[in-house]
Amino acid sequence: MSDELLLTFRSPPLPFFVESNRKTYLPGEEHPNRTNIGVFDLLFVHQGNLHICEGKRKWSLGAGSVLLLRPDRQHYSWKPCEEETVFDWIHFQTVSDWEETEEGQPGTVRGDYYTYAIRLPKHMRLSYPDEAKLIFAQLHEAARNSSHGAFWERQQRFLHLLQMLDEGWRTDAAKASVSVAERAAAYLKLHYRSIISNSMLSDALQLHTNYITRSMSEVFGCTPQQYLLFYRLDQAKLLLIKTDWPIARIAEETGFRQTPHFSRLFAAHTGMPPLKFRKRFTS
């Protein structure tokens, strides 16, 4: 059975740190059997081999390996350690949407114009173990400290670790369609005030239009032009609330060349014309 699994978290809100520590098993000792512990369990092995199961999947984790266990499954050892094994563990939780998918399968948790999809591999071997060891050591130290400032330190250290895992996966092994969709989205958001055709986007990314469209449909659930339209309309909403600019200027600032066309699209998207939308939020 393949263990190429990916866990995706929509953020904000960000996943948050609960507790952490370092554990050593001597030869013959093994990880305890636990079920539905209610928190994610992130394991990082320093030395030795840790033999872990989650449901019917099993792993032998060597030095430098990371495994992310779900909060709603049974975790247990499938055989004792053969040598002294040292590993770090972190418990964390999230109140945002999350899911686990097989790599290559489209998920339902996606980032959009303002949120970000944190994607973490279920199992990976780090190419930067020394940096990870330092962050884990700093987390353990902050976890033992009960001061007010320690709360902020451990949350920041934990988010740094998540960022490192997320970016490392995207750099080294990210599914191509995810990378393409996010590059396309970044380009559209940067240039949304200008006219952007599919051919222009294709030239900017040096990829075929059909491939970009397929990737964005898989990752964001919409085509590049739909994504651009939704982003422009969301920017228009912000300007209607934050400024007293006339509708014509807002249309121009958000990439629409004709005011009547903007007003029709805005009404179709929100259920009301721009001026009525503005009146809802102004006295």
Coordinates of N, CA, C and O in Angstrom, one line a residue, residues 25-115:
Y25 N 13.7 5.4 23.3 CA 13.3 4.0 23.5 C 14.6 3.2 23.5 O 15.4 3.3 22.5
L26 N 14.7 2.3 24.4 CA 15.8 1.3 24.4 C 15.4 0.1 23.6 O 14.2 -0.1 23.3
P27 N 16.4 -0.7 23.2 CA 16.0 -1.9 22.4 C 15.0 -2.7 23.1 O 15.1 -3.0 24.3
G28 N 14.0 -3.1 22.4 CA 12.9 -3.9 23.0 C 11.7 -3.1 23.4 O 10.6 -3.6 23.6
E29 N 11.9 -1.8 23.5 CA 10.7 -0.9 23.8 C 10.0 -0.5 22.6 O 10.6 -0.5 21.5
E30 N 8.8 0.0 22.7 CA 8.0 0.3 21.5 C 7.0 1.4 21.9 O 6.7 1.7 23.0
H31 N 6.5 2.0 20.8 CA 5.5 3.1 21.0 C 4.2 2.6 21.5 O 3.7 1.5 21.1
P32 N 3.5 3.3 22.4 CA 2.3 2.8 23.0 C 1.1 2.8 22.0 O 1.2 3.6 21.0
N33 N 0.1 2.0 22.3 CA -1.1 2.0 21.5 C -2.0 3.1 21.9 O -2.4 3.1 23.1
R34 N -2.4 4.0 21.0 CA -3.3 5.1 21.3 C -4.3 5.2 20.2 O -4.1 5.0 19.0
T35 N -5.5 5.7 20.6 CA -6.6 5.8 19.7 C -7.3 7.1 19.9 O -7.6 7.5 21.0
N36 N -7.6 7.8 18.8 CA -8.4 9.1 18.8 C -7.9 10.1 19.9 O -8.6 10.5 20.8
I37 N -6.6 10.4 19.8 CA -6.0 11.3 20.9 C -6.5 12.7 20.8 O -6.2 13.5 21.7
G38 N -7.1 13.1 19.6 CA -7.6 14.4 19.5 C -6.7 15.5 19.1 O -7.1 16.7 18.9
V39 N -5.4 15.2 18.9 CA -4.4 16.1 18.4 C -3.5 15.5 17.3 O -3.4 14.3 17.3
F40 N -3.0 16.3 16.4 CA -2.1 15.7 15.4 C -0.7 15.5 16.1 O -0.3 16.2 17.1
D41 N -0.1 14.4 15.7 CA 1.2 14.0 16.4 C 2.3 14.0 15.3 O 2.3 13.2 14.4
L42 N 3.2 14.9 15.4 CA 4.3 15.1 14.4 C 5.6 14.4 15.1 O 6.0 14.9 16.1
L43 N 6.1 13.5 14.4 CA 7.3 12.7 14.9 C 8.5 13.0 14.0 O 8.4 13.1 12.8
F44 N 9.7 13.2 14.7 CA 10.9 13.4 14.0 C 12.0 12.6 14.6 O 12.3 12.8 15.8
V45 N 12.6 11.7 13.9 CA 13.5 10.7 14.5 C 15.0 11.2 14.4 O 15.4 11.6 13.3
H46 N 15.7 11.2 15.5 CA 17.1 11.6 15.6 C 18.0 10.5 15.2 O 19.0 10.6 14.5
Q47 N 17.7 9.3 15.9 CA 18.6 8.2 15.7 C 17.8 6.9 15.9 O 16.7 6.9 16.6
G48 N 18.3 5.8 15.3 CA 17.6 4.5 15.5 C 16.5 4.4 14.5 O 16.4 5.1 13.4
N49 N 15.5 3.5 14.8 CA 14.4 3.2 13.9 C 13.1 3.1 14.7 O 13.1 2.3 15.7
L50 N 12.1 3.8 14.4 CA 10.8 3.8 15.1 C 9.8 3.2 14.1 O 9.6 3.6 13.0
H51 N 9.1 2.1 14.6 CA 8.2 1.3 13.8 C 6.7 1.7 14.2 O 6.3 1.3 15.2
I52 N 6.1 2.4 13.3 CA 4.8 3.0 13.7 C 3.7 2.6 12.7 O 3.9 2.5 11.5
C53 N 2.5 2.3 13.2 CA 1.3 2.0 12.3 C 0.3 3.1 12.6 O 0.1 3.6 13.8
E54 N -0.5 3.4 11.6 CA -1.7 4.2 11.7 C -2.8 3.5 10.9 O -2.7 3.4 9.7
G55 N -3.8 2.9 11.6 CA -4.7 2.1 10.9 C -4.0 0.9 10.3 O -3.3 0.1 11.0
K56 N -4.1 0.7 9.0 CA -3.4 -0.4 8.3 C -2.1 0.0 7.6 O -1.5 -0.8 7.0
R57 N -1.7 1.3 7.7 CA -0.5 1.7 7.2 C 0.7 1.6 8.2 O 0.4 1.9 9.4
K58 N 1.8 1.3 7.7 CA 3.0 1.2 8.7 C 4.2 1.8 8.0 O 4.4 1.7 6.8
W59 N 5.1 2.3 8.9 CA 6.3 2.9 8.5 C 7.4 2.5 9.5 O 7.2 2.2 10.7
S60 N 8.7 2.4 8.9 CA 9.9 2.3 9.7 C 10.6 3.6 9.5 O 11.1 3.9 8.4
L61 N 10.7 4.4 10.6 CA 11.2 5.8 10.5 C 12.7 5.8 10.9 O 13.0 5.5 12.1
G62 N 13.6 6.1 10.0 CA 15.0 6.2 10.3 C 15.4 7.6 10.7 O 14.5 8.5 10.7
A63 N 16.6 7.9 10.9 CA 17.1 9.2 11.3 C 16.8 10.2 10.2 O 17.0 9.9 9.0
G64 N 16.2 11.3 10.6 CA 15.9 12.4 9.6 C 14.5 12.3 9.1 O 14.0 13.1 8.3
S65 N 13.7 11.2 9.5 CA 12.4 11.0 9.0 C 11.4 11.8 9.8 O 11.5 11.9 11.0
V66 N 10.3 12.3 9.1 CA 9.2 12.9 9.8 C 7.9 12.2 9.4 O 7.7 11.7 8.3
L67 N 7.0 12.0 10.4 CA 5.7 11.3 10.1 C 4.7 12.2 10.8 O 4.8 12.6 12.0
L68 N 3.6 12.4 10.2 CA 2.5 13.2 10.7 C 1.3 12.3 10.9 O 0.7 11.7 9.9
L69 N 0.9 12.0 12.2 CA -0.2 11.1 12.5 C -1.5 11.9 12.8 O -1.5 13.0 13.4
R70 N -2.6 11.4 12.3 CA -3.9 12.1 12.4 C -4.4 12.0 13.9 O -4.1 11.1 14.7
P71 N -5.4 12.9 14.2 CA -5.9 12.9 15.6 C -7.1 11.9 15.8 O -7.5 11.7 16.9
D72 N -7.5 11.3 14.7 CA -8.7 10.5 14.7 C -8.5 9.0 14.3 O -9.4 8.4 13.9
R73 N -7.3 8.6 14.4 CA -7.0 7.2 14.1 C -6.2 6.5 15.2 O -5.7 7.2 16.1
Q74 N -6.1 5.2 15.1 CA -5.3 4.4 16.0 C -3.8 4.4 15.6 O -3.5 4.2 14.5
H75 N -2.9 4.7 16.6 CA -1.5 4.7 16.4 C -0.9 3.6 17.3 O -1.2 3.6 18.5
Y76 N 0.0 2.8 16.7 CA 0.6 1.8 17.5 C 1.9 1.3 16.9 O 2.2 1.6 15.7
S77 N 2.7 0.6 17.6 CA 3.9 0.0 17.1 C 3.7 -1.3 16.5 O 3.0 -2.1 17.1
W78 N 4.3 -1.5 15.3 CA 4.2 -2.9 14.7 C 5.3 -3.8 15.0 O 5.3 -5.0 14.8
K79 N 6.4 -3.2 15.6 CA 7.4 -4.1 16.2 C 8.3 -3.2 17.1 O 8.4 -2.0 16.9
P80 N 9.0 -3.8 18.1 CA 9.8 -3.0 19.0 C 11.0 -2.5 18.3 O 11.4 -2.9 17.3
C81 N 11.7 -1.5 19.0 CA 12.9 -0.9 18.5 C 14.0 -2.0 18.6 O 14.1 -2.6 19.6
E82 N 14.9 -2.0 17.6 CA 16.0 -3.0 17.7 C 17.3 -2.3 18.3 O 18.2 -3.0 18.6
E83 N 17.3 -1.0 18.3 CA 18.4 -0.2 18.8 C 17.9 1.0 19.6 O 16.7 1.3 19.5
E84 N 18.8 1.7 20.3 CA 18.3 2.9 21.0 C 17.8 3.9 19.9 O 18.4 4.2 19.0
T85 N 16.6 4.4 20.2 CA 15.9 5.2 19.2 C 15.5 6.5 19.9 O 14.8 6.5 21.0
V86 N 15.9 7.6 19.4 CA 15.6 9.0 19.9 C 14.7 9.7 18.9 O 15.1 9.8 17.7
F87 N 13.6 10.3 19.4 CA 12.8 11.1 18.5 C 12.1 12.2 19.2 O 11.9 12.2 20.5
D88 N 11.8 13.2 18.5 CA 11.0 14.4 19.0 C 9.5 14.2 18.6 O 9.2 13.6 17.5
W89 N 8.6 14.6 19.4 CA 7.2 14.6 19.1 C 6.6 16.0 19.4 O 7.0 16.7 20.3
I90 N 5.6 16.3 18.6 CA 4.9 17.6 18.7 C 3.4 17.3 18.6 O 3.0 16.6 17.6
H91 N 2.6 17.7 19.5 CA 1.2 17.7 19.4 C 0.7 19.0 19.0 O 1.1 20.0 19.6
F92 N -0.2 19.1 18.0 CA -0.7 20.3 17.5 C -2.2 20.1 17.1 O -2.6 19.0 16.9
Q93 N -2.9 21.2 16.9 CA -4.3 21.1 16.5 C -4.7 22.2 15.6 O -3.9 23.2 15.5
T94 N -5.8 22.1 15.0 CA -6.3 23.2 14.1 C -7.8 23.3 14.2 O -8.5 22.2 14.5
V95 N -8.3 24.5 14.1 CA -9.8 24.6 14.1 C -10.3 24.9 12.6 O -11.5 25.1 12.4
S96 N -9.3 24.9 11.7 CA -9.7 25.2 10.3 C -10.0 23.8 9.6 O -9.8 22.8 10.2
D97 N -10.4 23.9 8.4 CA -10.7 22.7 7.6 C -9.4 22.0 7.3 O -8.3 22.7 7.1
W98 N -9.4 20.7 7.3 CA -8.2 19.9 6.9 C -8.6 18.6 6.3 O -9.8 18.2 6.5
E99 N -7.7 18.0 5.5 CA -8.0 16.7 5.0 C -6.7 16.0 4.7 O -5.7 16.6 4.6
E100 N -6.9 14.7 4.5 CA -5.7 13.8 4.1 C -6.1 13.2 2.8 O -7.2 12.6 2.6
T101 N -5.2 13.3 1.8 CA -5.5 12.8 0.5 C -4.3 12.0 0.0 O -3.2 12.2 0.4
E102 N -4.5 11.1 -1.0 CA -3.4 10.4 -1.6 C -2.8 11.4 -2.6 O -3.5 12.1 -3.3
E103 N -1.5 11.5 -2.7 CA -0.8 12.4 -3.6 C -1.3 12.1 -5.0 O -1.2 10.9 -5.5
G104 N -1.7 13.1 -5.8 CA -2.2 12.9 -7.1 C -3.7 13.0 -7.2 O -4.2 13.1 -8.3
Q105 N -4.4 12.9 -6.0 CA -5.8 13.0 -6.0 C -6.2 14.4 -5.7 O -5.6 15.0 -4.7
P106 N -7.2 15.0 -6.4 CA -7.6 16.4 -6.0 C -8.3 16.4 -4.7 O -9.1 15.5 -4.3
G107 N -8.0 17.4 -3.9 CA -8.7 17.5 -2.6 C -9.8 18.6 -2.6 O -10.0 19.2 -3.6
T108 N -10.5 18.7 -1.5 CA -11.5 19.7 -1.4 C -11.1 20.9 -0.6 O -11.7 22.0 -0.6
V109 N -10.0 20.8 0.2 CA -9.5 21.9 1.0 C -8.5 22.7 0.1 O -7.4 22.2 -0.2
R110 N -8.8 23.9 -0.3 CA -8.0 24.7 -1.2 C -7.8 26.1 -0.6 O -8.7 26.6 0.1
G111 N -6.7 26.7 -1.0 CA -6.6 28.1 -0.7 C -7.4 28.9 -1.7 O -7.8 28.4 -2.8
D112 N -7.7 30.2 -1.4 CA -8.4 31.0 -2.4 C -7.6 32.3 -2.5 O -6.4 32.4 -2.4
Y113 N -8.4 33.4 -2.6 CA -7.7 34.7 -2.9 C -7.1 35.3 -1.6 O -6.1 36.0 -1.7
Y114 N -7.5 34.9 -0.4 CA -7.0 35.4 0.8 C -6.5 34.3 1.8 O -5.8 34.7 2.7
T115 N -6.9 33.1 1.5 CA -6.4 32.0 2.4 C -5.3 31.2 1.8 O -5.1 31.3 0.5

